[in-house]
Amino acid sequence: MKYSKSSLAITLSKLNVFAHPKPRLEQYPTDSEIAADILWQAYMKGDIKGKTIADIGCGTGVLGIAALLLGAKQVTFIDKDNTALEVLRTNLKDLNIDEGFNILNLDVTEFNGKADIVLQNPPFGTRDEHIDRTFLKTAMLTAKIIYSFHKTTTTRFVESFSADNEFSITEQWTVRFPLKQTLSFHKKKIQRIEVTCFRLKKT
Ligand code: SAH
């Protein structure tokens, strides 16, 4: 195996991220340490190597790229923002990854593919109220095993929505997400919010 958890985190920390994040699309990349941690857990559970994976709302691609580095068979990257996908293309090129993926410039509602596994850190729904639900619904139509990040305060919703759709939560990891915020007086401040990655499995 080429990567350890820590070397994966280092490689991910070098990826390019959104140059001009669009607040309306809730564009913030998953922190590289957190991405490496979760992907490592997924890898150890046998959910990555040799699997087909959909990274929905992939942005600049940290989750799907981590999966490719850990031996995923095929990753489909989906995002509605082509500017983010351009950054993703650069990231793949920088890592000399030229096969085993496809990139779809689609809204989540337009995607209807299938995969073994969905990995997604979608918008949390702070701008567009039900977008987290839309992503979860799409993920459930795509795969039988899902890793999906949500604000920890919405855990009840994830539980009931999963039960209603015949999925159960098998694992959950709560992390503190750094959200970089620029204040009006140009001082950068890092705010943290509690986020949980849920592993959901079709029952
Ligand atoms: N998954 C990436 C990006 C997280 S930010 C990471 O972990 O780093 C959320 C992403 O969802 C952004 O790239 C944004 O462009 C995308 N997005 C927001 N609304 C969307 C929609 N309706 N359909 C598809 N992608 C969307």
XYZ file of N, CA and C in Angstrom, residues 2-201:
600
model
N 0.577 2.144 -0.895
C 1.423 3.316 -1.114
C 1.242 4.366 -0.011
N 0.043 4.442 0.539
C -0.243 5.518 1.500
C -0.475 5.005 2.909
N 0.020 5.764 3.879
C -0.389 5.573 5.266
C -1.404 6.685 5.534
N -2.060 6.652 6.686
C -3.032 7.705 6.977
C -2.356 9.078 6.992
N -1.155 9.145 7.586
C -0.527 10.468 7.687
C 0.017 10.949 6.352
N 0.524 10.034 5.520
C 1.001 10.507 4.213
C -0.181 10.900 3.323
N -1.314 10.236 3.522
C -2.526 10.632 2.788
C -2.921 12.055 3.180
N -2.915 12.333 4.487
C -3.288 13.676 4.970
C -2.352 14.738 4.381
N -1.079 14.407 4.293
C -0.118 15.380 3.742
C -0.402 15.637 2.261
N -0.611 14.565 1.515
C -0.926 14.738 0.091
C -2.198 15.569 -0.084
N -3.222 15.279 0.707
C -4.490 16.014 0.577
C -4.324 17.491 0.957
N -3.414 17.754 1.892
C -3.234 19.150 2.338
C -2.616 20.009 1.236
N -2.057 19.368 0.220
C -1.432 20.133 -0.876
C -2.398 20.404 -2.031
N -3.603 19.898 -1.947
C -4.556 20.103 -3.045
C -4.980 21.571 -3.119
N -5.283 22.012 -4.335
C -5.845 23.356 -4.502
C -7.292 23.348 -4.040
N -7.714 24.459 -3.477
C -9.120 24.582 -3.050
C -9.778 25.759 -3.782
N -11.036 26.024 -3.443
C -11.793 27.089 -4.109
C -11.020 28.421 -4.063
N -10.794 29.024 -5.227
C -10.102 30.316 -5.244
C -11.052 31.416 -4.763
N -12.292 31.365 -5.236
C -13.299 32.358 -4.837
C -14.560 31.610 -4.442
N -14.596 31.117 -3.190
C -15.752 30.308 -2.780
C -17.072 31.056 -2.955
N -18.068 30.328 -3.420
C -19.387 30.950 -3.615
C -20.270 30.639 -2.411
N -20.560 31.646 -1.590
C -21.346 31.409 -0.375
C -22.699 30.764 -0.673
N -23.299 31.135 -1.806
C -24.618 30.606 -2.147
C -24.569 29.079 -2.286
N -23.430 28.560 -2.723
C -23.279 27.107 -2.907
C -22.614 26.448 -1.700
N -22.410 27.239 -0.633
C -21.780 26.731 0.604
C -20.474 26.005 0.287
N -19.607 26.703 -0.410
C -18.349 26.078 -0.835
C -17.255 26.212 0.214
N -16.991 25.140 0.909
C -15.819 25.077 1.778
C -15.288 23.651 1.700
N -13.987 23.524 1.508
C -13.418 22.188 1.342
C -13.339 21.456 2.679
N -13.428 20.138 2.639
C -13.205 19.348 3.856
C -11.728 19.456 4.226
N -11.472 19.743 5.455
C -10.116 19.811 5.992
C -9.360 18.508 5.667
N -8.105 18.635 5.274
C -7.370 17.457 4.796
C -7.187 16.375 5.864
N -6.975 16.800 7.118
C -6.820 15.810 8.206
C -8.121 15.033 8.403
N -9.221 15.762 8.363
C -10.529 15.123 8.566
C -10.835 14.182 7.399
N -10.564 14.657 6.197
C -10.807 13.809 5.019
C -9.968 12.530 5.102
N -8.688 12.670 5.493
C -7.811 11.501 5.579
C -8.320 10.524 6.645
N -8.762 11.068 7.751
C -9.294 10.259 8.847
C -10.500 9.422 8.420
N -11.466 10.093 7.823
C -12.707 9.410 7.429
C -12.438 8.405 6.308
N -11.623 8.824 5.341
C -11.336 7.911 4.234
C -10.574 6.686 4.721
N -9.746 6.906 5.733
C -8.999 5.769 6.295
C -9.957 4.785 6.956
N -10.900 5.328 7.707
C -11.916 4.472 8.330
C -12.669 3.681 7.267
N -13.040 4.379 6.199
C -13.806 3.739 5.120
C -12.963 2.645 4.459
N -11.705 2.974 4.251
C -10.791 2.005 3.635
C -10.694 0.738 4.494
N -10.537 0.951 5.815
C -10.406 -0.185 6.727
C -11.680 -1.036 6.768
N -12.816 -0.411 6.474
C -14.075 -1.162 6.457
C -14.310 -1.874 5.121
N -13.361 -1.700 4.195
C -13.506 -2.356 2.890
C -14.424 -1.608 1.939
N -14.635 -0.309 2.205
C -15.574 0.462 1.382
C -14.888 1.258 0.268
N -13.592 1.125 0.096
C -12.891 1.951 -0.901
C -12.200 1.102 -1.972
N -11.333 0.220 -1.548
C -10.513 -0.520 -2.513
C -11.373 -1.332 -3.481
N -11.160 -1.084 -4.782
C -11.883 -1.826 -5.817
C -13.335 -1.421 -5.992
N -13.765 -0.355 -5.304
C -15.185 0.039 -5.341
C -15.440 1.152 -6.355
N -16.679 1.218 -6.819
C -17.104 2.377 -7.605
C -17.726 3.376 -6.640
N -17.340 4.627 -6.813
C -17.671 5.647 -5.825
C -18.230 6.886 -6.500
N -19.256 7.481 -5.902
C -19.760 8.781 -6.372
C -19.463 9.813 -5.298
N -18.795 10.891 -5.701
C -18.521 12.021 -4.796
C -19.451 13.148 -5.238
N -20.583 13.267 -4.532
C -21.635 14.201 -4.977
C -21.422 15.557 -4.293
N -21.398 16.618 -5.095
C -21.033 17.944 -4.574
C -19.547 17.924 -4.240
N -18.776 17.424 -5.224
C -17.355 17.109 -4.983
C -16.484 18.336 -4.788
N -16.929 19.498 -5.293
C -16.095 20.693 -5.178
C -14.736 20.463 -5.803
N -13.681 20.719 -5.063
C -12.333 20.585 -5.602
C -11.809 19.149 -5.439
N -12.626 18.261 -4.847
C -12.418 16.828 -5.016
C -11.720 16.047 -3.921
N -11.520 16.659 -2.759
C -10.686 15.999 -1.742
C -11.152 14.578 -1.390
N -12.464 14.360 -1.292
C -12.938 13.035 -0.855
C -12.707 11.984 -1.941
N -13.125 12.309 -3.165
C -12.969 11.362 -4.269
C -11.506 11.115 -4.603
N -10.697 12.152 -4.503
C -9.260 11.989 -4.769
C -8.649 11.062 -3.724
N -9.007 11.249 -2.477
C -8.510 10.356 -1.422
C -8.900 8.913 -1.734
N -10.128 8.728 -2.215
C -10.582 7.370 -2.556
C -9.738 6.788 -3.686
N -9.441 7.604 -4.686
C -8.603 7.122 -5.799
C -7.214 6.735 -5.298
N -6.666 7.562 -4.408
C -5.327 7.276 -3.883
C -5.319 5.984 -3.067
N -6.476 5.645 -2.485
C -6.569 4.421 -1.676
C -7.073 3.223 -2.485
N -7.107 3.370 -3.809
C -7.375 2.205 -4.652
C -8.807 1.985 -5.096
N -9.626 3.048 -5.078
C -10.980 2.907 -5.628
C -10.894 2.546 -7.105
N -11.893 1.787 -7.579
C -11.854 1.347 -8.981
C -12.234 2.498 -9.917
N -13.288 3.233 -9.532
C -13.806 4.298 -10.399
C -14.469 5.339 -9.513
N -14.146 6.600 -9.720
C -14.810 7.667 -8.964
C -15.526 8.600 -9.935
N -16.809 8.840 -9.666
C -17.559 9.834 -10.427
C -17.674 11.088 -9.567
N -17.170 12.180 -10.094
C -17.212 13.468 -9.394
C -18.385 14.271 -9.963
N -19.240 14.780 -9.087
C -20.408 15.539 -9.544
C -20.453 16.877 -8.818
N -20.560 17.967 -9.557
C -20.766 19.281 -8.930
C -21.432 20.188 -9.951
N -22.260 21.116 -9.465
C -22.925 22.023 -10.393
C -22.036 23.195 -10.783
N -20.923 23.384 -10.077
C -20.074 24.552 -10.325
C -18.837 24.176 -11.139
N -18.819 24.631 -12.373
C -17.718 24.244 -13.245
C -16.376 24.835 -12.814
N -16.403 25.973 -12.142
C -15.147 26.575 -11.660
C -14.472 25.632 -10.658
N -15.254 25.051 -9.773
C -14.713 24.078 -8.810
C -14.165 22.863 -9.549
N -14.869 22.447 -10.599
C -14.433 21.262 -11.355
C -13.125 21.527 -12.091
N -12.901 22.785 -12.482
C -11.607 23.126 -13.098
C -10.473 22.915 -12.089
N -10.713 23.321 -10.846
C -9.705 23.116 -9.791
C -9.496 21.606 -9.575
N -10.598 20.856 -9.580
C -10.510 19.395 -9.448
C -9.621 18.813 -10.553
N -9.843 19.269 -11.790
C -9.036 18.757 -12.921
C -7.552 19.032 -12.697
N -7.238 20.231 -12.208
C -5.842 20.575 -11.909
C -5.292 19.649 -10.826
N -6.078 19.404 -9.791
C -5.633 18.522 -8.705
C -5.315 17.116 -9.205
N -6.177 16.599 -10.074
C -5.957 15.246 -10.606
C -4.682 15.214 -11.446
N -4.510 16.271 -12.240
C -3.325 16.374 -13.096
C -2.054 16.441 -12.252
N -2.089 17.283 -11.221
C -0.925 17.434 -10.340
C -0.507 16.098 -9.719
N -1.486 15.229 -9.493
C -1.189 13.924 -8.885
C -0.947 12.838 -9.936
N -0.911 13.254 -11.197
C -0.733 12.313 -12.311
C -1.810 11.229 -12.350
N -3.019 11.614 -11.962
C -4.129 10.656 -12.056
C -4.828 10.944 -13.386
N -4.787 9.977 -14.305
C -5.420 10.263 -15.601
C -6.436 9.210 -16.012
N -6.766 8.328 -15.085
C -7.831 7.361 -15.392
C -8.541 6.941 -14.100
N -9.652 6.255 -14.294
C -10.386 5.772 -13.123
C -11.376 6.779 -12.571
N -11.676 7.816 -13.367
C -12.653 8.800 -12.881
C -13.455 9.361 -14.040
N -14.606 9.936 -13.738
C -15.293 10.808 -14.677
C -15.913 11.977 -13.923
N -16.064 13.066 -14.631
C -16.446 14.330 -14.003
C -17.739 14.812 -14.644
N -18.760 15.045 -13.829
C -20.055 15.472 -14.355
C -20.431 16.833 -13.789
N -20.640 17.786 -14.671
C -21.048 19.124 -14.257
C -22.580 19.173 -14.197
N -23.106 18.687 -13.067
C -24.556 18.559 -12.922
C -25.012 19.064 -11.567
N -26.270 19.487 -11.530
C -26.916 19.744 -10.242
C -27.222 18.379 -9.610
N -27.209 18.318 -8.297
C -27.490 17.057 -7.600
C -28.804 16.427 -8.076
N -29.772 17.247 -8.410
C -31.087 16.732 -8.823
C -31.047 16.093 -10.211
N -29.984 16.364 -10.959
C -29.880 15.822 -12.320
C -29.084 14.520 -12.365
N -28.434 14.176 -11.263
C -27.590 12.979 -11.259
C -28.431 11.743 -10.978
N -28.299 10.728 -11.817
C -29.044 9.501 -11.521
C -28.211 8.246 -11.775
N -26.916 8.350 -11.450
C -26.033 7.201 -11.633
C -26.092 6.227 -10.461
N -25.344 5.150 -10.584
C -25.245 4.149 -9.497
C -23.783 3.972 -9.110
N -23.562 3.587 -7.871
C -22.197 3.337 -7.400
C -22.278 2.376 -6.221
N -21.130 1.803 -5.845
C -21.128 0.974 -4.632
C -21.256 1.860 -3.401
N -20.572 2.999 -3.450
C -20.431 3.862 -2.271
C -20.636 5.321 -2.670
N -21.341 6.079 -1.845
C -21.347 7.547 -2.002
C -20.502 8.157 -0.893
N -19.652 9.091 -1.293
C -18.923 9.916 -0.318
C -19.389 11.337 -0.561
N -19.907 12.017 0.448
C -20.308 13.401 0.174
C -20.191 14.296 1.395
N -19.620 15.457 1.125
C -19.716 16.538 2.095
C -20.499 17.640 1.400
N -21.822 17.564 1.494
C -22.664 18.479 0.720
C -22.886 19.788 1.475
N -23.569 20.751 0.849
C -23.962 21.949 1.596
C -24.793 21.523 2.803
N -24.648 22.245 3.890
C -25.376 21.886 5.119
C -26.789 22.458 5.163
N -27.130 23.231 4.160
C -28.492 23.762 4.122
C -28.668 25.053 4.892
N -27.576 25.781 5.072
C -27.725 27.067 5.766
C -28.194 28.158 4.801
N -27.933 27.977 3.489
C -28.385 28.956 2.489
C -29.654 28.467 1.809
N -29.654 27.209 1.432
C -30.785 26.631 0.706
C -31.323 25.546 1.641
N -32.419 25.860 2.297
C -32.854 25.127 3.482
C -32.889 23.594 3.385
N -33.356 23.058 2.233
C -33.526 21.593 2.195
C -32.493 20.872 1.344
N -31.404 21.565 1.034
C -30.424 20.967 0.121
C -29.754 19.730 0.739
N -29.586 19.713 2.057
C -28.982 18.533 2.700
C -29.871 17.301 2.486
N -31.184 17.520 2.536
C -32.159 16.447 2.306
C -32.070 15.953 0.852
N -31.962 16.902 -0.071
C -31.872 16.544 -1.492
C -30.631 15.686 -1.754
N -29.525 16.073 -1.156
C -28.290 15.290 -1.331
C -28.433 13.894 -0.725
N -29.030 13.820 0.440
C -29.188 12.528 1.095
C -30.092 11.614 0.264
N -31.174 12.185 -0.246
C -32.110 11.409 -1.070
C -31.395 10.866 -2.311
N -30.635 11.743 -2.971
C -29.905 11.323 -4.175
C -28.896 10.231 -3.828
N -28.193 10.415 -2.712
C -27.202 9.407 -2.292
C -27.883 8.052 -2.095
N -29.092 8.068 -1.501
C -29.805 6.818 -1.223
C -30.263 6.106 -2.496
N -30.481 6.892 -3.552
C -30.859 6.290 -4.836
C -29.630 5.805 -5.604
N -28.452 6.248 -5.158
C -27.214 5.944 -5.879
C -26.511 4.702 -5.339
N -26.474 4.555 -4.024
C -25.638 3.504 -3.422
C -26.288 2.913 -2.179
N -25.800 1.735 -1.788
C -26.319 1.087 -0.574
C -25.502 1.457 0.654
N -24.324 2.041 0.418
C -23.499 2.510 1.543
C -23.104 3.951 1.275
N -23.310 4.793 2.283
C -23.124 6.236 2.114
C -22.313 6.786 3.279
N -21.347 7.645 2.946
C -20.678 8.463 3.960
C -21.099 9.893 3.685
N -21.782 10.525 4.627
C -22.332 11.856 4.369
C -22.127 12.758 5.578
N -21.606 13.952 5.320
C -21.345 14.914 6.399
C -22.553 15.827 6.613
N -22.894 16.029 7.877
C -24.009 16.924 8.225
C -23.663 17.692 9.486
N -24.332 18.826 9.660
C -24.150 19.525 10.929
C -24.652 18.622 12.052
N -23.874 18.501 13.106
C -24.233 17.587 14.204
C -25.614 17.920 14.769
N -25.987 19.181 14.736
C -27.299 19.576 15.256
C -28.450 18.969 14.449
N -28.164 18.429 13.251
C -29.240 17.844 12.445
C -29.287 16.304 12.546
N -28.602 15.764 13.550
C -28.538 14.305 13.716
C -29.931 13.650 13.738
N -30.861 14.265 14.461
C -32.224 13.705 14.523
C -32.846 13.548 13.144
N -32.656 14.597 12.337
C -33.183 14.567 10.964
C -32.536 13.425 10.162
N -31.210 13.283 10.283
C -30.510 12.225 9.525
C -31.035 10.856 9.964
N -31.248 10.692 11.274
C -31.765 9.422 11.790
C -33.154 9.108 11.228
N -34.049 10.078 11.288
C -35.418 9.770 10.870
C -35.522 9.652 9.351
N -34.778 10.496 8.645
C -34.811 10.417 7.181
C -34.244 9.075 6.710
N -33.201 8.595 7.401
C -32.612 7.302 7.057
C -33.621 6.187 7.314
N -34.220 6.200 8.484
C -35.200 5.163 8.826
C -36.348 5.148 7.817
N -36.825 6.332 7.442
C -37.929 6.425 6.469
C -37.552 5.836 5.117
N -36.267 5.839 4.812
C -35.816 5.364 3.501
C -35.068 4.032 3.571
N -35.295 3.321 4.675
C -34.705 1.996 4.870
C -33.175 1.977 4.860
N -32.622 2.979 5.507
C -31.180 2.994 5.763
C -30.981 3.050 7.272
N -29.854 2.470 7.738
C -29.557 2.642 9.154
C -28.157 3.224 9.316
N -27.973 3.925 10.417
C -26.667 4.517 10.707
C -25.817 3.438 11.363
N -24.698 3.087 10.726
C -23.848 2.049 11.319
C -22.703 2.647 12.125
N -22.273 3.847 11.755
C -21.177 4.526 12.453
C -21.389 6.012 12.345
N -20.853 6.734 13.309
C -20.816 8.192 13.135
C -19.582 8.760 13.803
N -18.978 9.722 13.124
C -17.762 10.372 13.609
C -18.030 11.867 13.702
N -17.885 12.410 14.896
C -18.110 13.854 15.050
C -16.774 14.567 15.103
N -16.659 15.591 14.299
C -15.409 16.345 14.197
C -15.710 17.836 14.281
N -14.658 18.603 14.569
C -14.848 20.058 14.571
C -14.271 20.594 13.271
N -15.144 21.204 12.508
C -14.802 21.676 11.176
C -14.311 23.101 11.220
N -13.112 23.335 10.725
C -12.690 24.731 10.637
C -13.379 25.414 9.452
N -14.045 26.507 9.697
C -14.640 27.296 8.612
C -13.920 28.631 8.605
N -13.164 28.866 7.578
C -12.435 30.140 7.546
C -13.414 31.266 7.225
N -13.287 32.325 7.977
C -14.226 33.425 7.792
C -13.447 34.734 7.737
N -13.726 35.526 6.743
C -13.026 36.808 6.673
C -13.904 37.871 7.322
N -13.376 38.532 8.299
C -14.150 39.573 8.974
C -13.994 40.894 8.218
N -14.899 41.828 8.503
C -14.920 43.063 7.718
C -13.614 43.841 7.854
N -12.953 43.707 8.992
C -11.701 44.444 9.141
C -10.492 43.607 8.693
N -10.768 42.676 7.771
C -9.704 41.931 7.102
C -8.831 41.071 8.007
N -9.339 40.724 9.160
C -8.592 39.772 9.981
C -9.198 38.409 9.710
N -8.363 37.433 9.530
C -8.923 36.101 9.291
C -9.144 35.394 10.612
N -10.277 34.790 10.717
C -10.593 34.096 11.942
C -11.074 32.697 11.562
N -10.688 31.712 12.327
C -11.194 30.386 12.026
C -12.300 30.050 13.019
N -13.473 29.821 12.455
C -14.606 29.423 13.272
C -14.719 27.913 13.180
N -15.154 27.283 14.246
C -15.337 25.842 14.159
C -16.783 25.471 14.401
N -17.274 24.517 13.608
C -18.610 24.010 13.867
C -18.532 22.496 13.998
N -19.473 21.941 14.746
C -19.489 20.494 14.921
C -20.191 19.839 13.743
N -19.494 18.903 13.154
C -20.019 18.209 11.988
C -19.882 16.703 12.230
N -20.876 15.949 11.785
C -20.802 14.497 11.937
C -20.812 13.839 10.567
N -19.895 12.895 10.390
C -19.941 12.065 9.186
C -20.674 10.780 9.566
N -21.758 10.513 8.871
C -22.557 9.312 9.125
C -22.233 8.257 8.069
N -22.079 7.015 8.500
C -22.049 5.904 7.547
C -23.428 5.255 7.573
N -24.074 5.275 6.430
C -25.424 4.745 6.327
C -25.399 3.496 5.452
N -26.226 2.523 5.851
C -26.267 1.281 5.083
C -27.722 0.916 4.829
